[in-house]
Amino acid sequence: SAVISQKPSRDICQRGTSLTIQCQVDSQVTMMFWYRQQPGQSLTLIATANQGSEATYESGFVIDKFPISRPNLTFSTLTVSNMSPEDSSIYLCSGRTVEAFFGQGTRLTVV
Amino acid sequence: RKEVEQDPGPFNVPEGATVAFNCTYSNSASQSFFWYRQDCRKEPKLLMSVYSSGNEDGRFTAQLNRASQYISLLIRDSKLSDSATYLCVASDAGGTSYGKLTFGQGTILTVHP
């Protein structure tokens, strides 16, 4: 399957600031997604990143808090805006052909 | 009710044991099913897809029962390296060929010597 490079791998941020996470895929993929994973828990879908149009957000997630870009079929960014300690989590991007494959994750700590 | 539900375990088994994981899904429109494996502090990786007729990949066997909305994973002759969290995943078709994935909470497996 394709390979996703995700960065940063980890960051510690001050509350009230924003962090942008980037994912680069080594081939074109139709679908890209962003997930959040709390420690010891499973993955929760934040949104589907749509190429050339606004992302589709899941219940409980909004564009103002998690703006997403997808300028082409190989790249996407997720911004975590106006961060609070509750945003501390692992954020994962994913691409999908038949099965899904994941970036290495970004471990975010907000202090 | 969670859309995809798994027994979280943990399962602690000796090397060589056979272990089975079960999973149920609530969305009858789910089209595709997978088992993923996630090692500690790593991203999930596909273990195997689950087909209606059941499928086997070496020591791993997956079964799907659409009528009962039930999926299983059987691991035979467990190895120490099988220790991980196993995620049951269901996918809807959505508006495209490849819909979004819904993950179960994961089942923790520890294989000991």
PDB file of C-alpha atoms in Angstrom:
ATOM      1  CA  SER A   1       0.000   0.000   0.000  1.00  0.00           C
ATOM      2  CA  ALA A   2       0.973   3.652  -0.225  1.00  0.00           C
ATOM      3  CA  VAL A   3       3.115   5.339   2.423  1.00  0.00           C
ATOM      4  CA  ILE A   4       2.083   8.451   4.352  1.00  0.00           C
ATOM      5  CA  SER A   5       4.644  10.746   5.924  1.00  0.00           C
ATOM      6  CA  GLN A   6       3.134  12.692   8.803  1.00  0.00           C
ATOM      7  CA  LYS A   7       4.771  15.513  10.689  1.00  0.00           C
ATOM      8  CA  PRO A   8       5.418  16.616  13.300  1.00  0.00           C
ATOM      9  CA  SER A   9       5.632  13.321  15.142  1.00  0.00           C
ATOM     10  CA  ARG A  10       5.101  15.069  18.446  1.00  0.00           C
ATOM     11  CA  ASP A  11       4.759  18.554  19.881  1.00  0.00           C
ATOM     12  CA  ILE A  12       4.144  20.312  23.151  1.00  0.00           C
ATOM     13  CA  CYS A  13       2.105  23.479  22.703  1.00  0.00           C
ATOM     14  CA  GLN A  14       0.852  26.313  24.849  1.00  0.00           C
ATOM     15  CA  ARG A  15      -2.888  26.663  25.307  1.00  0.00           C
ATOM     16  CA  GLY A  16      -4.468  29.183  22.988  1.00  0.00           C
ATOM     17  CA  THR A  17      -2.024  28.500  20.150  1.00  0.00           C
ATOM     18  CA  SER A  18      -2.589  26.474  16.972  1.00  0.00           C
ATOM     19  CA  LEU A  19      -0.714  23.558  15.435  1.00  0.00           C
ATOM     20  CA  THR A  20      -0.810  22.413  11.824  1.00  0.00           C
ATOM     21  CA  ILE A  21      -0.152  18.760  11.066  1.00  0.00           C
ATOM     22  CA  GLN A  22       0.877  17.732   7.564  1.00  0.00           C
ATOM     23  CA  CYS A  23       0.485  14.460   5.704  1.00  0.00           C
ATOM     24  CA  GLN A  24       2.158  13.636   2.397  1.00  0.00           C
ATOM     25  CA  VAL A  25       1.252  10.458   0.504  1.00  0.00           C
ATOM     26  CA  ASP A  26       3.694   8.902  -1.940  1.00  0.00           C
ATOM     27  CA  SER A  27       0.919   8.275  -4.481  1.00  0.00           C
ATOM     28  CA  GLN A  28      -2.491   9.699  -5.317  1.00  0.00           C
ATOM     29  CA  VAL A  29      -5.331   8.524  -3.091  1.00  0.00           C
ATOM     30  CA  THR A  30      -8.996   9.261  -3.515  1.00  0.00           C
ATOM     31  CA  MET A  31      -9.917   9.392   0.153  1.00  0.00           C
ATOM     32  CA  MET A  32      -8.059  10.954   3.061  1.00  0.00           C
ATOM     33  CA  PHE A  33      -9.268  11.122   6.639  1.00  0.00           C
ATOM     34  CA  TRP A  34      -8.201  12.593   9.963  1.00  0.00           C
ATOM     35  CA  TYR A  35      -8.622  10.697  13.234  1.00  0.00           C
ATOM     36  CA  ARG A  36      -8.010  11.368  16.899  1.00  0.00           C
ATOM     37  CA  GLN A  37      -6.959   8.678  19.332  1.00  0.00           C
ATOM     38  CA  GLN A  38      -7.014   9.277  23.073  1.00  0.00           C
ATOM     39  CA  PRO A  39      -4.599   7.168  25.162  1.00  0.00           C
ATOM     40  CA  GLY A  40      -5.866   3.620  25.508  1.00  0.00           C
ATOM     41  CA  GLN A  41      -8.838   4.255  23.267  1.00  0.00           C
ATOM     42  CA  SER A  42      -9.754   3.591  19.679  1.00  0.00           C
ATOM     43  CA  LEU A  43      -9.774   5.946  16.728  1.00  0.00           C
ATOM     44  CA  THR A  44     -12.436   8.616  16.362  1.00  0.00           C
ATOM     45  CA  LEU A  45     -12.997  10.096  12.929  1.00  0.00           C
ATOM     46  CA  ILE A  46     -12.693  13.883  12.877  1.00  0.00           C
ATOM     47  CA  ALA A  47     -13.381  14.523   9.208  1.00  0.00           C
ATOM     48  CA  THR A  48     -13.029  13.396   5.628  1.00  0.00           C
ATOM     49  CA  ALA A  49     -10.614  15.606   3.710  1.00  0.00           C
ATOM     50  CA  ASN A  50     -12.112  16.326   0.300  1.00  0.00           C
ATOM     51  CA  GLN A  51      -9.843  17.355  -2.535  1.00  0.00           C
ATOM     52  CA  GLY A  52     -10.679  20.837  -3.756  1.00  0.00           C
ATOM     53  CA  SER A  53     -13.649  21.382  -1.439  1.00  0.00           C
ATOM     54  CA  GLU A  54     -14.520  21.757   2.213  1.00  0.00           C
ATOM     55  CA  ALA A  55     -13.938  18.809   4.515  1.00  0.00           C
ATOM     56  CA  THR A  56     -16.849  16.748   5.817  1.00  0.00           C
ATOM     57  CA  TYR A  57     -16.878  16.834   9.621  1.00  0.00           C
ATOM     58  CA  GLU A  58     -18.243  14.226  12.003  1.00  0.00           C
ATOM     59  CA  SER A  59     -20.584  15.062  14.819  1.00  0.00           C
ATOM     60  CA  GLY A  60     -18.760  16.928  17.562  1.00  0.00           C
ATOM     61  CA  PHE A  61     -16.068  18.370  15.296  1.00  0.00           C
ATOM     62  CA  VAL A  62     -16.270  21.761  13.581  1.00  0.00           C
ATOM     63  CA  ILE A  63     -14.301  23.551  10.915  1.00  0.00           C
ATOM     64  CA  ASP A  64     -13.402  26.520  13.109  1.00  0.00           C
ATOM     65  CA  LYS A  65     -11.642  24.242  15.563  1.00  0.00           C
ATOM     66  CA  PHE A  66     -10.152  21.755  13.073  1.00  0.00           C
ATOM     67  CA  PRO A  67      -9.677  23.439   9.694  1.00  0.00           C
ATOM     68  CA  ILE A  68      -8.511  20.984   7.045  1.00  0.00           C
ATOM     69  CA  SER A  69      -6.924  21.547   3.663  1.00  0.00           C
ATOM     70  CA  ARG A  70      -6.604  19.084   0.783  1.00  0.00           C
ATOM     71  CA  PRO A  71      -5.150  20.933  -2.189  1.00  0.00           C
ATOM     72  CA  ASN A  72      -4.400  17.777  -4.198  1.00  0.00           C
ATOM     73  CA  LEU A  73      -4.639  13.990  -4.078  1.00  0.00           C
ATOM     74  CA  THR A  74      -1.358  13.504  -2.209  1.00  0.00           C
ATOM     75  CA  PHE A  75      -1.393  16.111   0.562  1.00  0.00           C
ATOM     76  CA  SER A  76      -3.550  17.250   3.465  1.00  0.00           C
ATOM     77  CA  THR A  77      -3.215  19.342   6.599  1.00  0.00           C
ATOM     78  CA  LEU A  78      -5.164  19.463   9.848  1.00  0.00           C
ATOM     79  CA  THR A  79      -4.934  22.480  12.131  1.00  0.00           C
ATOM     80  CA  VAL A  80      -5.854  22.214  15.794  1.00  0.00           C
ATOM     81  CA  SER A  81      -6.888  25.763  16.656  1.00  0.00           C
ATOM     82  CA  ASN A  82      -6.989  27.665  19.927  1.00  0.00           C
ATOM     83  CA  MET A  83      -5.759  24.608  21.776  1.00  0.00           C
ATOM     84  CA  SER A  84      -6.695  23.590  25.290  1.00  0.00           C
ATOM     85  CA  PRO A  85      -5.392  20.681  27.387  1.00  0.00           C
ATOM     86  CA  GLU A  86      -8.433  18.650  26.285  1.00  0.00           C
ATOM     87  CA  ASP A  87      -6.970  18.621  22.761  1.00  0.00           C
ATOM     88  CA  SER A  88      -4.005  16.574  23.972  1.00  0.00           C
ATOM     89  CA  SER A  89      -4.201  13.392  21.950  1.00  0.00           C
ATOM     90  CA  ILE A  90      -2.713  11.482  19.053  1.00  0.00           C
ATOM     91  CA  TYR A  91      -3.825  12.720  15.649  1.00  0.00           C
ATOM     92  CA  LEU A  92      -3.603  10.360  12.687  1.00  0.00           C
ATOM     93  CA  CYS A  93      -4.109  10.945   9.011  1.00  0.00           C
ATOM     94  CA  SER A  94      -5.234   8.119   6.788  1.00  0.00           C
ATOM     95  CA  GLY A  95      -5.505   7.412   3.109  1.00  0.00           C
ATOM     96  CA  ARG A  96      -7.779   4.842   1.634  1.00  0.00           C
ATOM     97  CA  THR A  97      -7.832   2.824  -1.538  1.00  0.00           C
ATOM     98  CA  VAL A  98      -9.493  -0.470  -0.645  1.00  0.00           C
ATOM     99  CA  GLU A  99      -7.997  -0.724   2.823  1.00  0.00           C
ATOM    100  CA  ALA A 100      -6.851   2.230   4.902  1.00  0.00           C
ATOM    101  CA  PHE A 101      -3.254   3.071   5.717  1.00  0.00           C
ATOM    102  CA  PHE A 102      -2.045   5.556   8.269  1.00  0.00           C
ATOM    103  CA  GLY A 103       0.570   8.138   8.955  1.00  0.00           C
ATOM    104  CA  GLN A 104       2.786   7.596  11.954  1.00  0.00           C
ATOM    105  CA  GLY A 105       0.674   9.902  14.106  1.00  0.00           C
ATOM    106  CA  THR A 106       1.267  13.217  15.872  1.00  0.00           C
ATOM    107  CA  ARG A 107       1.400  13.064  19.649  1.00  0.00           C
ATOM    108  CA  LEU A 108       0.143  16.446  20.850  1.00  0.00           C
ATOM    109  CA  THR A 109       0.422  17.697  24.422  1.00  0.00           C
ATOM    110  CA  VAL A 110      -1.170  21.028  25.315  1.00  0.00           C
ATOM    111  CA  VAL A 111       0.064  22.695  28.476  1.00  0.00           C
TER     112      VAL A 111
ATOM    113  CA  ARG B   1     -24.569   1.611  21.642  1.00  0.00           C
ATOM    114  CA  LYS B   2     -21.196   1.688  19.910  1.00  0.00           C
ATOM    115  CA  GLU B   3     -21.308   1.131  16.160  1.00  0.00           C
ATOM    116  CA  VAL B   4     -18.534  -1.449  16.359  1.00  0.00           C
ATOM    117  CA  GLU B   5     -18.174  -3.307  19.622  1.00  0.00           C
ATOM    118  CA  GLN B   6     -15.350  -5.552  20.784  1.00  0.00           C
ATOM    119  CA  ASP B   7     -14.414  -7.265  23.999  1.00  0.00           C
ATOM    120  CA  PRO B   8     -11.536  -5.047  25.172  1.00  0.00           C
ATOM    121  CA  GLY B   9      -9.827  -7.909  27.007  1.00  0.00           C
ATOM    122  CA  PRO B  10      -7.037  -8.001  27.903  1.00  0.00           C
ATOM    123  CA  PHE B  11      -6.377 -11.519  26.711  1.00  0.00           C
ATOM    124  CA  ASN B  12      -3.297 -13.094  28.242  1.00  0.00           C
ATOM    125  CA  VAL B  13      -2.335 -16.371  26.574  1.00  0.00           C
ATOM    126  CA  PRO B  14       0.762 -18.587  26.474  1.00  0.00           C
ATOM    127  CA  GLU B  15       2.778 -19.077  23.332  1.00  0.00           C
ATOM    128  CA  GLY B  16       1.208 -21.677  21.087  1.00  0.00           C
ATOM    129  CA  ALA B  17      -2.330 -21.022  22.286  1.00  0.00           C
ATOM    130  CA  THR B  18      -5.303 -20.390  20.035  1.00  0.00           C
ATOM    131  CA  VAL B  19      -7.232 -17.223  20.761  1.00  0.00           C
ATOM    132  CA  ALA B  20     -10.436 -15.843  19.256  1.00  0.00           C
ATOM    133  CA  PHE B  21     -11.689 -12.266  19.160  1.00  0.00           C
ATOM    134  CA  ASN B  22     -15.292 -11.322  18.517  1.00  0.00           C
ATOM    135  CA  CYS B  23     -16.804  -8.157  17.185  1.00  0.00           C
ATOM    136  CA  THR B  24     -20.337  -6.951  16.422  1.00  0.00           C
ATOM    137  CA  TYR B  25     -21.439  -4.040  14.290  1.00  0.00           C
ATOM    138  CA  SER B  26     -24.726  -2.176  14.422  1.00  0.00           C
ATOM    139  CA  ASN B  27     -24.899  -0.564  10.974  1.00  0.00           C
ATOM    140  CA  SER B  28     -26.524  -3.093   8.664  1.00  0.00           C
ATOM    141  CA  ALA B  29     -25.397  -0.971   5.698  1.00  0.00           C
ATOM    142  CA  SER B  30     -21.736  -1.731   6.439  1.00  0.00           C
ATOM    143  CA  GLN B  31     -20.116  -3.130   3.331  1.00  0.00           C
ATOM    144  CA  SER B  32     -16.510  -3.979   4.114  1.00  0.00           C
ATOM    145  CA  PHE B  33     -14.770  -5.291   7.190  1.00  0.00           C
ATOM    146  CA  PHE B  34     -11.185  -5.439   8.345  1.00  0.00           C
ATOM    147  CA  TRP B  35      -8.958  -6.388  11.228  1.00  0.00           C
ATOM    148  CA  TYR B  36      -6.163  -3.972  12.035  1.00  0.00           C
ATOM    149  CA  ARG B  37      -3.282  -4.450  14.412  1.00  0.00           C
ATOM    150  CA  GLN B  38      -1.851  -1.610  16.481  1.00  0.00           C
ATOM    151  CA  ASP B  39       1.390  -1.920  18.389  1.00  0.00           C
ATOM    152  CA  CYS B  40       2.079   0.321  21.358  1.00  0.00           C
ATOM    153  CA  ARG B  41       2.754   3.908  20.266  1.00  0.00           C
ATOM    154  CA  LYS B  42       2.437   2.991  16.596  1.00  0.00           C
ATOM    155  CA  GLU B  43      -0.169   3.593  13.932  1.00  0.00           C
ATOM    156  CA  PRO B  44      -2.717   0.884  13.044  1.00  0.00           C
ATOM    157  CA  LYS B  45      -1.729  -1.463  10.254  1.00  0.00           C
ATOM    158  CA  LEU B  46      -3.969  -3.721   8.207  1.00  0.00           C
ATOM    159  CA  LEU B  47      -3.873  -7.323   9.350  1.00  0.00           C
ATOM    160  CA  MET B  48      -6.464  -8.688   6.981  1.00  0.00           C
ATOM    161  CA  SER B  49      -9.700  -7.951   5.182  1.00  0.00           C
ATOM    162  CA  VAL B  50     -12.741 -10.033   6.102  1.00  0.00           C
ATOM    163  CA  TYR B  51     -14.696 -11.667   3.301  1.00  0.00           C
ATOM    164  CA  SER B  52     -18.192 -13.101   3.421  1.00  0.00           C
ATOM    165  CA  SER B  53     -16.931 -16.622   2.754  1.00  0.00           C
ATOM    166  CA  GLY B  54     -14.331 -16.358   5.496  1.00  0.00           C
ATOM    167  CA  ASN B  55     -10.645 -16.152   4.776  1.00  0.00           C
ATOM    168  CA  GLU B  56      -7.366 -17.377   6.131  1.00  0.00           C
ATOM    169  CA  ASP B  57      -3.872 -15.920   6.083  1.00  0.00           C
ATOM    170  CA  GLY B  58      -1.359 -18.240   7.668  1.00  0.00           C
ATOM    171  CA  ARG B  59      -2.212 -18.525  11.369  1.00  0.00           C
ATOM    172  CA  PHE B  60      -5.028 -15.987  11.115  1.00  0.00           C
ATOM    173  CA  THR B  61      -8.617 -16.780  10.150  1.00  0.00           C
ATOM    174  CA  ALA B  62     -11.370 -14.191   9.808  1.00  0.00           C
ATOM    175  CA  GLN B  63     -15.087 -14.897   9.628  1.00  0.00           C
ATOM    176  CA  LEU B  64     -18.079 -12.702   8.816  1.00  0.00           C
ATOM    177  CA  ASN B  65     -21.716 -13.418   9.606  1.00  0.00           C
ATOM    178  CA  ARG B  66     -23.821 -10.709   7.975  1.00  0.00           C
ATOM    179  CA  ALA B  67     -27.103 -12.051   9.372  1.00  0.00           C
ATOM    180  CA  SER B  68     -25.816 -11.734  12.932  1.00  0.00           C
ATOM    181  CA  GLN B  69     -23.632  -8.686  12.140  1.00  0.00           C
ATOM    182  CA  TYR B  70     -20.722 -10.489  13.708  1.00  0.00           C
ATOM    183  CA  ILE B  71     -17.032 -10.696  12.834  1.00  0.00           C
ATOM    184  CA  SER B  72     -14.354 -12.885  14.352  1.00  0.00           C
ATOM    185  CA  LEU B  73     -10.604 -13.304  14.242  1.00  0.00           C
ATOM    186  CA  LEU B  74      -8.883 -16.557  15.197  1.00  0.00           C
ATOM    187  CA  ILE B  75      -5.163 -16.681  15.864  1.00  0.00           C
ATOM    188  CA  ARG B  76      -3.581 -20.136  16.004  1.00  0.00           C
ATOM    189  CA  ASP B  77      -0.199 -21.037  17.463  1.00  0.00           C
ATOM    190  CA  SER B  78       0.231 -17.620  19.097  1.00  0.00           C
ATOM    191  CA  LYS B  79       3.658 -16.010  18.987  1.00  0.00           C
ATOM    192  CA  LEU B  80       5.148 -13.453  21.360  1.00  0.00           C
ATOM    193  CA  SER B  81       5.152 -11.033  18.424  1.00  0.00           C
ATOM    194  CA  ASP B  82       1.355 -11.288  18.164  1.00  0.00           C
ATOM    195  CA  SER B  83       1.069  -9.151  21.323  1.00  0.00           C
ATOM    196  CA  ALA B  84      -0.759  -5.992  20.220  1.00  0.00           C
ATOM    197  CA  THR B  85      -4.165  -4.360  20.147  1.00  0.00           C
ATOM    198  CA  TYR B  86      -6.489  -5.774  17.495  1.00  0.00           C
ATOM    199  CA  LEU B  87      -9.030  -3.377  16.011  1.00  0.00           C
ATOM    200  CA  CYS B  88     -12.233  -4.513  14.345  1.00  0.00           C
ATOM    201  CA  VAL B  89     -13.256  -2.139  11.570  1.00  0.00           C
ATOM    202  CA  ALA B  90     -16.426  -1.689   9.502  1.00  0.00           C
ATOM    203  CA  SER B  91     -16.841   0.490   6.459  1.00  0.00           C
ATOM    204  CA  ASP B  92     -19.920   1.942   4.852  1.00  0.00           C
ATOM    205  CA  ALA B  93     -20.011   2.626   1.147  1.00  0.00           C
ATOM    206  CA  GLY B  94     -20.832   6.295   1.593  1.00  0.00           C
ATOM    207  CA  GLY B  95     -21.262   8.319  -1.551  1.00  0.00           C
ATOM    208  CA  THR B  96     -18.143   6.819  -3.121  1.00  0.00           C
ATOM    209  CA  SER B  97     -16.699   3.371  -3.521  1.00  0.00           C
ATOM    210  CA  TYR B  98     -14.674   3.669  -0.325  1.00  0.00           C
ATOM    211  CA  GLY B  99     -16.602   5.000   2.636  1.00  0.00           C
ATOM    212  CA  LYS B 100     -15.440   6.000   6.066  1.00  0.00           C
ATOM    213  CA  LEU B 101     -14.162   3.448   8.547  1.00  0.00           C
ATOM    214  CA  THR B 102     -15.592   2.916  12.006  1.00  0.00           C
ATOM    215  CA  PHE B 103     -13.229   1.376  14.542  1.00  0.00           C
ATOM    216  CA  GLY B 104     -14.013  -0.791  17.513  1.00  0.00           C
ATOM    217  CA  GLN B 105     -12.342   0.038  20.806  1.00  0.00           C
ATOM    218  CA  GLY B 106      -9.738  -2.668  20.297  1.00  0.00           C
ATOM    219  CA  THR B 107      -8.873  -5.949  22.001  1.00  0.00           C
ATOM    220  CA  ILE B 108      -5.567  -6.159  23.815  1.00  0.00           C
ATOM    221  CA  LEU B 109      -3.641  -9.393  23.391  1.00  0.00           C
ATOM    222  CA  THR B 110      -0.572 -10.338  25.392  1.00  0.00           C
ATOM    223  CA  VAL B 111       1.221 -13.556  24.518  1.00  0.00           C
ATOM    224  CA  HIS B 112       3.617 -14.733  27.235  1.00  0.00           C
ATOM    225  CA  PRO B 113       6.365 -17.374  27.193  1.00  0.00           C
TER     226      PRO B 113
END
